[in-house]
Amino acid sequence: SDRQWALNNVGQSAGEPGVDINILGGWDILANTPGVPSIPEGVTVAVIDEGVDLNHRDLNLVEGYDATGQGSEGGANPWDAHGTACAGIIGAKKNNMGIVGVAPDVKIMPVRIAYSPEPEDRHWVTTDAQIADGILWAATHGARVLSNSYGGGRRSGIMDRALKTARDMGCTFVFASGNNNDPTVSYPGRSDKVIAVGALDPCGERKNPDGCDGAPWGSSY
């Protein structure tokens, strides 16, 4: 999609050309370096979130899990779109439909650790134990990259133990730094067991309410 400035910024979205992750260079390395396998052949990414649309044609989905006890096998409520969006950013197929992911065709494991009760009530229903359960399920079922675009609240012993166990199994964690526009990274993003990721705007500045994209939120740092 030509709107995906984060992959290839040519000045769209009122941005600064070149402020991107240089994905074209990355794809070129995967395609043309002898002995380097393509990502989809060997990596499963667990999207630990509010579930993923299990019927989405643009995602290469594998078996999932619902840690909330709702029995969805990793599927989302129709009004819970965050996990599906995250899955697309990671691995939407390169098929001339919709967007394209950073790692097209990578295997996506949907792990549901939270849900919104109804469309008008969008707060997350979850517990630390359910989050820990989802993390450990993903780690024991073949995921080696665990994407977690959430955070907040107090440090949790049960979550710390789950993170350590999964990391000892060889998993890499990515957590959001938070959207509070302040110098305090959200937990679990501030854990020493994970990689915390913040956000830039299309002009190359830390995402903030006064940035060039006009969106009224800021990335914690």
PDB file of C-alpha atoms in Angstrom:
ATOM      1  CA  SER A   1       0.000   0.000   0.000  1.00  0.00           C
ATOM      2  CA  ASP A   2       1.370   3.404  -0.913  1.00  0.00           C
ATOM      3  CA  ARG A   3       0.027   4.736   2.399  1.00  0.00           C
ATOM      4  CA  GLN A   4       2.450   2.618   4.433  1.00  0.00           C
ATOM      5  CA  TRP A   5       5.060   5.290   5.033  1.00  0.00           C
ATOM      6  CA  ALA A   6       6.703   3.250   7.798  1.00  0.00           C
ATOM      7  CA  LEU A   7       7.813   0.677   5.225  1.00  0.00           C
ATOM      8  CA  ASN A   8       8.813   3.048   2.439  1.00  0.00           C
ATOM      9  CA  ASN A   9       8.495   6.785   3.101  1.00  0.00           C
ATOM     10  CA  VAL A  10       8.526   8.843  -0.081  1.00  0.00           C
ATOM     11  CA  GLY A  11       6.868  11.871   1.481  1.00  0.00           C
ATOM     12  CA  GLN A  12       3.317  10.585   1.656  1.00  0.00           C
ATOM     13  CA  SER A  13       1.321  11.379   4.827  1.00  0.00           C
ATOM     14  CA  ALA A  14       3.048  14.786   4.952  1.00  0.00           C
ATOM     15  CA  GLY A  15       6.223  12.994   5.999  1.00  0.00           C
ATOM     16  CA  GLU A  16       9.964  13.218   5.444  1.00  0.00           C
ATOM     17  CA  PRO A  17      11.223  10.911   2.678  1.00  0.00           C
ATOM     18  CA  GLY A  18      13.490   8.190   4.022  1.00  0.00           C
ATOM     19  CA  VAL A  19      12.004   8.089   7.543  1.00  0.00           C
ATOM     20  CA  ASP A  20      11.130   4.402   7.441  1.00  0.00           C
ATOM     21  CA  ILE A  21      12.471   0.965   8.359  1.00  0.00           C
ATOM     22  CA  ASN A  22      14.136   0.389   4.961  1.00  0.00           C
ATOM     23  CA  ILE A  23      12.017  -2.695   4.364  1.00  0.00           C
ATOM     24  CA  LEU A  24      12.921  -2.868   0.670  1.00  0.00           C
ATOM     25  CA  GLY A  25      16.558  -3.407   1.623  1.00  0.00           C
ATOM     26  CA  GLY A  26      15.568  -6.063   4.130  1.00  0.00           C
ATOM     27  CA  TRP A  27      13.453  -7.927   1.615  1.00  0.00           C
ATOM     28  CA  ASP A  28      16.322  -7.756  -0.881  1.00  0.00           C
ATOM     29  CA  ILE A  29      18.680  -9.408   1.617  1.00  0.00           C
ATOM     30  CA  LEU A  30      16.223 -12.231   2.261  1.00  0.00           C
ATOM     31  CA  ALA A  31      15.653 -12.784  -1.442  1.00  0.00           C
ATOM     32  CA  ASN A  32      19.237 -12.619  -2.673  1.00  0.00           C
ATOM     33  CA  THR A  33      21.643 -13.758   0.052  1.00  0.00           C
ATOM     34  CA  PRO A  34      22.692 -17.426  -0.281  1.00  0.00           C
ATOM     35  CA  GLY A  35      22.079 -19.400   2.892  1.00  0.00           C
ATOM     36  CA  VAL A  36      19.680 -16.889   4.408  1.00  0.00           C
ATOM     37  CA  PRO A  37      16.225 -18.466   4.670  1.00  0.00           C
ATOM     38  CA  SER A  38      13.119 -16.454   3.967  1.00  0.00           C
ATOM     39  CA  ILE A  39      11.267 -15.497   7.156  1.00  0.00           C
ATOM     40  CA  PRO A  40       8.010 -17.358   6.421  1.00  0.00           C
ATOM     41  CA  GLU A  41       9.761 -20.717   6.247  1.00  0.00           C
ATOM     42  CA  GLY A  42      10.908 -20.783   9.838  1.00  0.00           C
ATOM     43  CA  VAL A  43       9.279 -18.207  12.116  1.00  0.00           C
ATOM     44  CA  THR A  44       5.939 -18.172  13.899  1.00  0.00           C
ATOM     45  CA  VAL A  45       4.929 -14.861  15.460  1.00  0.00           C
ATOM     46  CA  ALA A  46       2.389 -14.962  18.279  1.00  0.00           C
ATOM     47  CA  VAL A  47       0.125 -11.910  18.317  1.00  0.00           C
ATOM     48  CA  ILE A  48      -0.828 -11.724  21.982  1.00  0.00           C
ATOM     49  CA  ASP A  49      -3.754  -9.353  22.028  1.00  0.00           C
ATOM     50  CA  GLU A  50      -7.571  -9.228  21.970  1.00  0.00           C
ATOM     51  CA  GLY A  51      -7.740 -11.923  19.296  1.00  0.00           C
ATOM     52  CA  VAL A  52      -7.438 -11.980  15.510  1.00  0.00           C
ATOM     53  CA  ASP A  53     -10.024 -12.392  12.745  1.00  0.00           C
ATOM     54  CA  LEU A  54      -9.624 -16.107  12.028  1.00  0.00           C
ATOM     55  CA  ASN A  55     -11.205 -15.787   8.574  1.00  0.00           C
ATOM     56  CA  HIS A  56      -9.003 -12.980   7.297  1.00  0.00           C
ATOM     57  CA  ARG A  57      -7.779 -13.753   3.776  1.00  0.00           C
ATOM     58  CA  ASP A  58      -4.632 -11.654   4.127  1.00  0.00           C
ATOM     59  CA  LEU A  59      -3.128 -13.582   7.059  1.00  0.00           C
ATOM     60  CA  ASN A  60      -1.283 -16.913   7.220  1.00  0.00           C
ATOM     61  CA  LEU A  61      -2.778 -18.192  10.478  1.00  0.00           C
ATOM     62  CA  VAL A  62      -1.782 -21.223  12.531  1.00  0.00           C
ATOM     63  CA  GLU A  63      -3.470 -22.760  15.575  1.00  0.00           C
ATOM     64  CA  GLY A  64      -4.351 -20.196  18.216  1.00  0.00           C
ATOM     65  CA  TYR A  65      -5.512 -20.036  21.811  1.00  0.00           C
ATOM     66  CA  ASP A  66      -8.016 -18.160  23.952  1.00  0.00           C
ATOM     67  CA  ALA A  67      -6.614 -17.580  27.437  1.00  0.00           C
ATOM     68  CA  THR A  68      -9.747 -15.666  28.483  1.00  0.00           C
ATOM     69  CA  GLY A  69     -11.807 -18.862  28.649  1.00  0.00           C
ATOM     70  CA  GLN A  70     -14.231 -17.728  25.933  1.00  0.00           C
ATOM     71  CA  GLY A  71     -13.375 -20.656  23.657  1.00  0.00           C
ATOM     72  CA  SER A  72     -12.604 -18.578  20.553  1.00  0.00           C
ATOM     73  CA  GLU A  73      -9.344 -20.398  19.673  1.00  0.00           C
ATOM     74  CA  GLY A  74      -7.688 -17.008  19.323  1.00  0.00           C
ATOM     75  CA  GLY A  75     -10.518 -15.322  17.451  1.00  0.00           C
ATOM     76  CA  ALA A  76     -11.713 -11.816  18.292  1.00  0.00           C
ATOM     77  CA  ASN A  77     -15.092 -10.261  18.942  1.00  0.00           C
ATOM     78  CA  PRO A  78     -16.358  -8.521  15.779  1.00  0.00           C
ATOM     79  CA  TRP A  79     -15.717  -5.127  17.403  1.00  0.00           C
ATOM     80  CA  ASP A  80     -12.223  -5.995  18.677  1.00  0.00           C
ATOM     81  CA  ALA A  81      -9.952  -5.084  15.755  1.00  0.00           C
ATOM     82  CA  HIS A  82      -6.643  -4.262  17.463  1.00  0.00           C
ATOM     83  CA  GLY A  83      -5.140  -7.748  17.281  1.00  0.00           C
ATOM     84  CA  THR A  84      -6.071  -8.160  13.626  1.00  0.00           C
ATOM     85  CA  ALA A  85      -4.477  -4.819  12.789  1.00  0.00           C
ATOM     86  CA  CYS A  86      -1.279  -5.806  14.608  1.00  0.00           C
ATOM     87  CA  ALA A  87      -1.210  -9.150  12.791  1.00  0.00           C
ATOM     88  CA  GLY A  88      -1.501  -7.367   9.447  1.00  0.00           C
ATOM     89  CA  ILE A  89       1.328  -4.966  10.221  1.00  0.00           C
ATOM     90  CA  ILE A  90       3.498  -7.971  11.033  1.00  0.00           C
ATOM     91  CA  GLY A  91       2.634 -10.456   8.317  1.00  0.00           C
ATOM     92  CA  ALA A  92      -0.049  -9.446   5.802  1.00  0.00           C
ATOM     93  CA  LYS A  93       0.506 -11.378   2.594  1.00  0.00           C
ATOM     94  CA  LYS A  94       2.177  -9.746  -0.385  1.00  0.00           C
ATOM     95  CA  ASN A  95      -0.773 -10.409  -2.671  1.00  0.00           C
ATOM     96  CA  ASN A  96      -1.861  -7.032  -4.084  1.00  0.00           C
ATOM     97  CA  MET A  97      -4.744  -6.953  -1.588  1.00  0.00           C
ATOM     98  CA  GLY A  98      -4.912  -4.526   1.331  1.00  0.00           C
ATOM     99  CA  ILE A  99      -1.602  -3.795   3.028  1.00  0.00           C
ATOM    100  CA  VAL A 100       1.621  -5.768   3.087  1.00  0.00           C
ATOM    101  CA  GLY A 101       3.307  -6.845   6.318  1.00  0.00           C
ATOM    102  CA  VAL A 102       6.888  -6.348   7.434  1.00  0.00           C
ATOM    103  CA  ALA A 103       7.364 -10.106   7.010  1.00  0.00           C
ATOM    104  CA  PRO A 104       4.832 -11.153   4.346  1.00  0.00           C
ATOM    105  CA  ASP A 105       3.371 -14.632   4.824  1.00  0.00           C
ATOM    106  CA  VAL A 106       5.024 -15.145   8.218  1.00  0.00           C
ATOM    107  CA  LYS A 107       2.992 -17.578  10.312  1.00  0.00           C
ATOM    108  CA  ILE A 108       0.673 -15.712  12.703  1.00  0.00           C
ATOM    109  CA  MET A 109      -0.389 -17.420  15.934  1.00  0.00           C
ATOM    110  CA  PRO A 110      -3.432 -15.630  17.404  1.00  0.00           C
ATOM    111  CA  VAL A 111      -3.416 -15.674  21.208  1.00  0.00           C
ATOM    112  CA  ARG A 112      -6.327 -13.935  22.901  1.00  0.00           C
ATOM    113  CA  ILE A 113      -5.550 -12.604  26.365  1.00  0.00           C
ATOM    114  CA  ALA A 114      -8.232  -9.908  26.589  1.00  0.00           C
ATOM    115  CA  TYR A 115     -11.524  -8.734  25.113  1.00  0.00           C
ATOM    116  CA  SER A 116     -13.925  -5.804  25.192  1.00  0.00           C
ATOM    117  CA  PRO A 117     -17.345  -6.713  26.641  1.00  0.00           C
ATOM    118  CA  GLU A 118     -19.334  -4.922  23.925  1.00  0.00           C
ATOM    119  CA  PRO A 119     -18.852  -2.354  21.147  1.00  0.00           C
ATOM    120  CA  GLU A 120     -19.761   0.562  23.400  1.00  0.00           C
ATOM    121  CA  ASP A 121     -17.520  -0.634  26.251  1.00  0.00           C
ATOM    122  CA  ARG A 122     -14.001  -0.873  24.884  1.00  0.00           C
ATOM    123  CA  HIS A 123     -11.997  -1.404  28.081  1.00  0.00           C
ATOM    124  CA  TRP A 124     -10.042  -4.661  28.191  1.00  0.00           C
ATOM    125  CA  VAL A 125     -11.231  -7.528  30.367  1.00  0.00           C
ATOM    126  CA  THR A 126      -8.224  -9.608  31.391  1.00  0.00           C
ATOM    127  CA  THR A 127      -6.071 -10.731  34.320  1.00  0.00           C
ATOM    128  CA  ASP A 128      -2.341 -11.110  34.873  1.00  0.00           C
ATOM    129  CA  ALA A 129      -2.861 -14.879  35.085  1.00  0.00           C
ATOM    130  CA  GLN A 130      -4.585 -14.965  31.690  1.00  0.00           C
ATOM    131  CA  ILE A 131      -1.811 -12.914  30.086  1.00  0.00           C
ATOM    132  CA  ALA A 132       0.819 -15.219  31.585  1.00  0.00           C
ATOM    133  CA  ASP A 133      -1.134 -18.261  30.388  1.00  0.00           C
ATOM    134  CA  GLY A 134      -1.278 -16.886  26.849  1.00  0.00           C
ATOM    135  CA  ILE A 135       2.451 -16.162  26.829  1.00  0.00           C
ATOM    136  CA  LEU A 136       3.353 -19.652  28.013  1.00  0.00           C
ATOM    137  CA  TRP A 137       0.934 -21.312  25.586  1.00  0.00           C
ATOM    138  CA  ALA A 138       2.509 -19.474  22.682  1.00  0.00           C
ATOM    139  CA  ALA A 139       6.018 -20.398  23.810  1.00  0.00           C
ATOM    140  CA  THR A 140       5.181 -24.085  24.184  1.00  0.00           C
ATOM    141  CA  HIS A 141       3.367 -24.268  20.834  1.00  0.00           C
ATOM    142  CA  GLY A 142       6.125 -23.078  18.538  1.00  0.00           C
ATOM    143  CA  ALA A 143       6.103 -19.274  18.602  1.00  0.00           C
ATOM    144  CA  ARG A 144       9.557 -17.743  18.805  1.00  0.00           C
ATOM    145  CA  VAL A 145       8.628 -14.074  18.403  1.00  0.00           C
ATOM    146  CA  LEU A 146       5.883 -12.810  20.723  1.00  0.00           C
ATOM    147  CA  SER A 147       4.317  -9.474  19.774  1.00  0.00           C
ATOM    148  CA  ASN A 148       2.578  -7.640  22.633  1.00  0.00           C
ATOM    149  CA  SER A 149       1.080  -4.271  21.742  1.00  0.00           C
ATOM    150  CA  TYR A 150      -0.295  -3.459  25.185  1.00  0.00           C
ATOM    151  CA  GLY A 151       0.880  -2.510  28.658  1.00  0.00           C
ATOM    152  CA  GLY A 152       0.151  -0.603  31.819  1.00  0.00           C
ATOM    153  CA  GLY A 153      -0.483  -1.377  35.437  1.00  0.00           C
ATOM    154  CA  ARG A 154       1.758  -2.604  38.214  1.00  0.00           C
ATOM    155  CA  ARG A 155       4.560  -5.114  37.936  1.00  0.00           C
ATOM    156  CA  SER A 156       3.288  -8.677  38.178  1.00  0.00           C
ATOM    157  CA  GLY A 157       5.143 -11.653  39.598  1.00  0.00           C
ATOM    158  CA  ILE A 158       3.181 -14.191  37.571  1.00  0.00           C
ATOM    159  CA  MET A 159       3.866 -12.288  34.361  1.00  0.00           C
ATOM    160  CA  ASP A 160       7.555 -11.869  35.198  1.00  0.00           C
ATOM    161  CA  ARG A 161       7.834 -15.628  35.700  1.00  0.00           C
ATOM    162  CA  ALA A 162       6.076 -16.319  32.405  1.00  0.00           C
ATOM    163  CA  LEU A 163       8.384 -13.926  30.567  1.00  0.00           C
ATOM    164  CA  LYS A 164      11.475 -15.562  32.073  1.00  0.00           C
ATOM    165  CA  THR A 165      10.277 -19.077  31.303  1.00  0.00           C
ATOM    166  CA  ALA A 166       9.458 -18.238  27.699  1.00  0.00           C
ATOM    167  CA  ARG A 167      12.701 -16.325  27.215  1.00  0.00           C
ATOM    168  CA  ASP A 168      14.654 -19.306  28.552  1.00  0.00           C
ATOM    169  CA  MET A 169      12.892 -21.364  25.851  1.00  0.00           C
ATOM    170  CA  GLY A 170      14.323 -19.058  23.190  1.00  0.00           C
ATOM    171  CA  CYS A 171      11.470 -16.611  22.689  1.00  0.00           C
ATOM    172  CA  THR A 172      11.980 -12.953  21.798  1.00  0.00           C
ATOM    173  CA  PHE A 173       9.451 -10.486  23.213  1.00  0.00           C
ATOM    174  CA  VAL A 174       8.388  -7.163  21.737  1.00  0.00           C
ATOM    175  CA  PHE A 175       6.238  -4.892  23.929  1.00  0.00           C
ATOM    176  CA  ALA A 176       4.768  -1.452  23.388  1.00  0.00           C
ATOM    177  CA  SER A 177       6.441   1.342  25.349  1.00  0.00           C
ATOM    178  CA  GLY A 178       3.039   2.945  25.938  1.00  0.00           C
ATOM    179  CA  ASN A 179       0.949   5.777  24.531  1.00  0.00           C
ATOM    180  CA  ASN A 180       1.058   8.183  27.474  1.00  0.00           C
ATOM    181  CA  ASN A 181       3.488  10.717  25.967  1.00  0.00           C
ATOM    182  CA  ASP A 182       5.675  10.662  29.063  1.00  0.00           C
ATOM    183  CA  PRO A 183       9.135   9.413  30.138  1.00  0.00           C
ATOM    184  CA  THR A 184       7.795   6.241  31.775  1.00  0.00           C
ATOM    185  CA  VAL A 185       7.758   3.064  29.723  1.00  0.00           C
ATOM    186  CA  SER A 186       4.731   0.918  30.540  1.00  0.00           C
ATOM    187  CA  TYR A 187       5.077  -2.483  32.203  1.00  0.00           C
ATOM    188  CA  PRO A 188       5.862  -5.092  30.889  1.00  0.00           C
ATOM    189  CA  GLY A 189       7.719  -2.990  28.307  1.00  0.00           C
ATOM    190  CA  ARG A 190      10.164  -1.826  30.980  1.00  0.00           C
ATOM    191  CA  SER A 191      11.048  -5.393  31.949  1.00  0.00           C
ATOM    192  CA  ASP A 192      14.668  -6.356  31.317  1.00  0.00           C
ATOM    193  CA  LYS A 193      13.402  -9.505  29.572  1.00  0.00           C
ATOM    194  CA  VAL A 194      11.760  -7.753  26.618  1.00  0.00           C
ATOM    195  CA  ILE A 195      12.353  -5.295  23.787  1.00  0.00           C
ATOM    196  CA  ALA A 196      10.313  -2.112  24.239  1.00  0.00           C
ATOM    197  CA  VAL A 197       9.207  -0.335  21.065  1.00  0.00           C
ATOM    198  CA  GLY A 198       8.084   3.271  20.810  1.00  0.00           C
ATOM    199  CA  ALA A 199       6.763   5.164  17.822  1.00  0.00           C
ATOM    200  CA  LEU A 200       7.974   7.787  15.369  1.00  0.00           C
ATOM    201  CA  ASP A 201       5.825  10.036  13.222  1.00  0.00           C
ATOM    202  CA  PRO A 202       6.324  10.332   9.434  1.00  0.00           C
ATOM    203  CA  CYS A 203       8.691  13.285   9.974  1.00  0.00           C
ATOM    204  CA  GLY A 204      11.103  11.295  12.129  1.00  0.00           C
ATOM    205  CA  GLU A 205      10.166  12.752  15.521  1.00  0.00           C
ATOM    206  CA  ARG A 206       8.999  10.808  18.557  1.00  0.00           C
ATOM    207  CA  LYS A 207       5.247  10.381  18.115  1.00  0.00           C
ATOM    208  CA  ASN A 208       3.626  13.193  20.099  1.00  0.00           C
ATOM    209  CA  PRO A 209       0.351  15.162  19.993  1.00  0.00           C
ATOM    210  CA  ASP A 210       2.079  18.112  18.283  1.00  0.00           C
ATOM    211  CA  GLY A 211       3.728  16.012  15.585  1.00  0.00           C
ATOM    212  CA  CYS A 212       3.278  16.319  11.854  1.00  0.00           C
ATOM    213  CA  ASP A 213       0.699  13.531  11.584  1.00  0.00           C
ATOM    214  CA  GLY A 214      -1.828  15.353  13.771  1.00  0.00           C
ATOM    215  CA  ALA A 215      -2.882  12.301  15.775  1.00  0.00           C
ATOM    216  CA  PRO A 216      -3.635  13.272  19.408  1.00  0.00           C
ATOM    217  CA  TRP A 217      -1.405  10.816  21.284  1.00  0.00           C
ATOM    218  CA  GLY A 218       2.231  10.406  22.145  1.00  0.00           C
ATOM    219  CA  SER A 219       4.651   7.512  22.553  1.00  0.00           C
ATOM    220  CA  SER A 220       6.131   6.881  25.984  1.00  0.00           C
ATOM    221  CA  TYR A 221       9.928   6.836  26.169  1.00  0.00           C
TER     222      TYR A 221
END
